[in-house]
Tab-separated table of C-alpha atoms in Angstrom:
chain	number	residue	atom	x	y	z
W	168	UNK	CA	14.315	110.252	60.299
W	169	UNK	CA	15.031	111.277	63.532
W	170	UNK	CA	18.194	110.358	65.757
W	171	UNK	CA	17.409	110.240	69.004
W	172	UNK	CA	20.137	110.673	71.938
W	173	UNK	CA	21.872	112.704	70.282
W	174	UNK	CA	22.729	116.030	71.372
W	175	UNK	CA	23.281	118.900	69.181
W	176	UNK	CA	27.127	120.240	68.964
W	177	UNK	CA	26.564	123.979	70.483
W	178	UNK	CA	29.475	126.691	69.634
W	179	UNK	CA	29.710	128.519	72.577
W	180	UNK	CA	32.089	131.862	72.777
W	181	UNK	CA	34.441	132.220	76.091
W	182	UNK	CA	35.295	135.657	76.923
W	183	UNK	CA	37.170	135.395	80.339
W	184	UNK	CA	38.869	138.325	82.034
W	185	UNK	CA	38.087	141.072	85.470
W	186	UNK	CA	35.806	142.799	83.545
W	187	UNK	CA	36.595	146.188	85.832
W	188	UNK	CA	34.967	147.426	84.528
W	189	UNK	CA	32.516	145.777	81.853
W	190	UNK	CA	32.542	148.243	78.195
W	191	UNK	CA	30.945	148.706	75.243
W	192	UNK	CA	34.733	146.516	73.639
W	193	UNK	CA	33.724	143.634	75.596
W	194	UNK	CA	29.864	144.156	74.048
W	195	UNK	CA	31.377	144.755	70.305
W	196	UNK	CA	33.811	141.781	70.389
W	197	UNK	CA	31.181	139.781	71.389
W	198	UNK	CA	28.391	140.685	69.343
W	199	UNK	CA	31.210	140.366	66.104
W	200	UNK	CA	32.506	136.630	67.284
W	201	UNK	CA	28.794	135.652	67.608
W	202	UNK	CA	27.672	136.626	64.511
W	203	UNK	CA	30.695	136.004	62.397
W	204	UNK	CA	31.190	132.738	63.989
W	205	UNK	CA	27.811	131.677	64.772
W	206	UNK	CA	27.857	131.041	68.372
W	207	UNK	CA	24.928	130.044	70.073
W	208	UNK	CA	26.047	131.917	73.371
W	209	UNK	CA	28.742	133.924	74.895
W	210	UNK	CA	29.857	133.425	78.346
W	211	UNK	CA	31.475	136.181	80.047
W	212	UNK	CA	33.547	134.110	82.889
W	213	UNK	CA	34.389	137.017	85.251
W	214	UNK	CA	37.457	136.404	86.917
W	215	UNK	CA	38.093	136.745	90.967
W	216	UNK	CA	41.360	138.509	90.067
W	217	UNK	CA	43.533	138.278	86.362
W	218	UNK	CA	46.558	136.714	87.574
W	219	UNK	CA	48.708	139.472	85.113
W	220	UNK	CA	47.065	142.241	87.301
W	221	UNK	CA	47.185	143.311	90.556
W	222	UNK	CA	43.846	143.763	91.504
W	223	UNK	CA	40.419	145.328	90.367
W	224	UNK	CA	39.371	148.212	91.393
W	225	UNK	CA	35.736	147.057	92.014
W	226	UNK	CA	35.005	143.964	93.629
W	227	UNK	CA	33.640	140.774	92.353
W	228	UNK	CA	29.811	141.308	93.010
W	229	UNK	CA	30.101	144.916	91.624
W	230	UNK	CA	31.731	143.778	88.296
W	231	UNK	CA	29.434	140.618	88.343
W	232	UNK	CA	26.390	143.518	88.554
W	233	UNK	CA	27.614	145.596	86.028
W	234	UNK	CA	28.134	143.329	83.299
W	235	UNK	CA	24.539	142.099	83.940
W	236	UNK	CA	23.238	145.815	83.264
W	237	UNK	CA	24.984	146.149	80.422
W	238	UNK	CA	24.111	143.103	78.445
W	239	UNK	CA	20.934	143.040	79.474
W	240	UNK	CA	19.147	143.264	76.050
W	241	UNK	CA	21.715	140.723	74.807
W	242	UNK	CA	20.142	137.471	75.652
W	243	UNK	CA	23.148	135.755	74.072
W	244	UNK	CA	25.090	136.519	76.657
W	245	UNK	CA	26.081	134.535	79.879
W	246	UNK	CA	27.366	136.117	82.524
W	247	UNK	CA	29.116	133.573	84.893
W	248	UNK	CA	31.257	133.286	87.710
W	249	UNK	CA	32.994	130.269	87.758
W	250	UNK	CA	35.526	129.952	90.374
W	251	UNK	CA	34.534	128.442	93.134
W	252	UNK	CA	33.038	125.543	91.288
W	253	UNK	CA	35.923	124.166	89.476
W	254	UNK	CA	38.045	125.532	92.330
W	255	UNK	CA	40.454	127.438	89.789
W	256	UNK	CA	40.919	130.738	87.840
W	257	UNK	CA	42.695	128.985	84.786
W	258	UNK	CA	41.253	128.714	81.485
W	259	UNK	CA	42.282	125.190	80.753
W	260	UNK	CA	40.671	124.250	84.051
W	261	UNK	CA	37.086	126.399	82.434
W	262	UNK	CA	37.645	124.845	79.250
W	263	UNK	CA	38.084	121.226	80.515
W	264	UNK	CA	34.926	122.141	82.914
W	265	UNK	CA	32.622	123.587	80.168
W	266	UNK	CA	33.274	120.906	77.353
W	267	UNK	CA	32.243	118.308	80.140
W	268	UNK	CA	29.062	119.746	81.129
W	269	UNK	CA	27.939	120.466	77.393
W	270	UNK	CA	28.401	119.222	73.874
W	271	UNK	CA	29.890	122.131	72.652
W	272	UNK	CA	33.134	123.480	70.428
W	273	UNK	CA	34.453	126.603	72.638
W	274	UNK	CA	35.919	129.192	71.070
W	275	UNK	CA	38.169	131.225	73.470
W	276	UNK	CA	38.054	135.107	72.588
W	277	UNK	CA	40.640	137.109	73.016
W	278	UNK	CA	42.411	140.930	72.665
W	279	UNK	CA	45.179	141.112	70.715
W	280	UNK	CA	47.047	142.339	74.084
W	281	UNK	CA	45.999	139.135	75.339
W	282	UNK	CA	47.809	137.294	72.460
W	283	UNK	CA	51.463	139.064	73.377
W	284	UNK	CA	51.207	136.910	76.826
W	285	UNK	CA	49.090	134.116	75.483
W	286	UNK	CA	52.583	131.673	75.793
W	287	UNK	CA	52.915	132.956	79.875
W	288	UNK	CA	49.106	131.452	80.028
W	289	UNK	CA	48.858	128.076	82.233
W	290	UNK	CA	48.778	125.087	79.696
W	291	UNK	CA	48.545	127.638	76.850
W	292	UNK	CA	49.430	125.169	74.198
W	293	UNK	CA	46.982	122.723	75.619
W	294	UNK	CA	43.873	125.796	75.490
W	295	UNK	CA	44.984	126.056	71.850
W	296	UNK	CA	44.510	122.103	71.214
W	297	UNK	CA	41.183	122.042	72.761
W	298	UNK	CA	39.069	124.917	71.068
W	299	UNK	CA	39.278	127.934	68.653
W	300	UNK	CA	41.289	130.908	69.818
W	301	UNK	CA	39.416	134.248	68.264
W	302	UNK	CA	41.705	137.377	68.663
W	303	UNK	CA	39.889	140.459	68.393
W	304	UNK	CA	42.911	143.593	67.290
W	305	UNK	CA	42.551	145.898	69.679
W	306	UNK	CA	44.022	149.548	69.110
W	307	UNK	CA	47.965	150.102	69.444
W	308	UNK	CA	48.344	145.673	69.944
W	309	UNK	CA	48.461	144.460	66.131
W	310	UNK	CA	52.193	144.725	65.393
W	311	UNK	CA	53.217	143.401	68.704
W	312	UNK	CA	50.343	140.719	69.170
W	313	UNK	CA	51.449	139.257	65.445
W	314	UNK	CA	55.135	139.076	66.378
W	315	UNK	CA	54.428	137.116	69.466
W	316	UNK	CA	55.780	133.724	70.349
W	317	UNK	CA	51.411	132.362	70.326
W	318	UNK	CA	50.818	133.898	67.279
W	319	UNK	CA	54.084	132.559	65.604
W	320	UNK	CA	53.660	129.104	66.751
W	321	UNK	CA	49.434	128.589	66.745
W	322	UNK	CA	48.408	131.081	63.377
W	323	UNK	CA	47.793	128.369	61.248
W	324	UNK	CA	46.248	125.903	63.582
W	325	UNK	CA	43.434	127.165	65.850
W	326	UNK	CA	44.038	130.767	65.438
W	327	UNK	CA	42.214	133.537	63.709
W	328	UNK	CA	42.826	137.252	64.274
W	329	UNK	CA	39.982	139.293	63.152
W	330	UNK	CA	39.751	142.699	62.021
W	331	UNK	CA	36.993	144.606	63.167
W	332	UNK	CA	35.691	148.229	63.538
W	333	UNK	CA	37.293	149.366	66.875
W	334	UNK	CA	36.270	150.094	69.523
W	335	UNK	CA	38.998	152.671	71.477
W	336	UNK	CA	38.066	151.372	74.970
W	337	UNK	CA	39.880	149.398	77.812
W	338	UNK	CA	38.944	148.903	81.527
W	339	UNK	CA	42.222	150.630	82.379
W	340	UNK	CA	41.368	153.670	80.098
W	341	UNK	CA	38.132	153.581	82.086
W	342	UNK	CA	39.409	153.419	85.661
W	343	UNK	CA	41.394	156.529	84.818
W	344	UNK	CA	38.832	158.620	84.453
């Protein structure tokens, strides 16, 4: 029998950040959440500017450009710029935004550097209530990002920090060169 009206519940991954510039971590982390979690689609919801930064290098078209390129023969990813629609650069604002437009569970990946300042994040306790927060380890972040006030307070609820074959590259190692 079939039900009709009823939409089917999508899982759809949220990787937000400057991407400046896009890597093959973002790629890796991605590809990992997708398949260990399976997620119908990743978004990649390029950021204007990361409020813990002072500002990219490249601007928002190039960045926006680049990350097409290099997912291009990953369909499953969604590049996006979201700001000027919902008129805000904060994830609760994306979240709240996303689950009205779709049926969907979001689940909000992260870097484990991300997790040390996850509890500075706008609403961060809120993010945590409304979707699952993956947290990729990222190389030199463990120790820190599992002594952090997030991780202390949120790793049995909608936390899960996964262990995953590295990839040693950052936007900032990147830039330097």
């Amino acid at each position: 029998m079939k039900i009709k009206n009823k939409k089917i519940i999508k899982n759809i991954g949220l990787l937000g950040g400057s991407f400046d510039p896009p890597h093959q971590g973002h790629l890796a982390i991605s590809t990992n959440a997708k398949r260990k979690f399976k997620l119908d689609h990743i978004v990649w919801a390029i950021t204007k500017k990361n409020p813990f930064k002072r500002k990219s290098n490249l601007s928002l078209q190039e960045r926006i450009k680049l990350s097409r390129k290099i997912t291009k023969f990953k369909k499953f990813i969604k590049i996006r710029y979201f700001e000027d629609k919902i008129k805000s650069n904060r994830t609760i604002n994306l979240i709240n935004y996303i689950k009205r437009k779709n049926n969907c569970k979001i689940f909000l990946i992260i870097g484990a550097d991300n997790l040390i300042q996850f509890h500075k994040w706008y609403k961060w306790k809120l993010i945590s209530q409304k979707c699952n927060i993956l947290v990729f380890d990222r190389q030199g972040f463990k120790a820190q990002s599992l002594k952090s006030i997030a991780f202390k307070h949120l790793r049995h609820k909608s936390l899960k920090f996964i262990n995953f074959k590295k990839v040693n590259i950052s936007s900032s190692k990147l830039r330097k060169i």
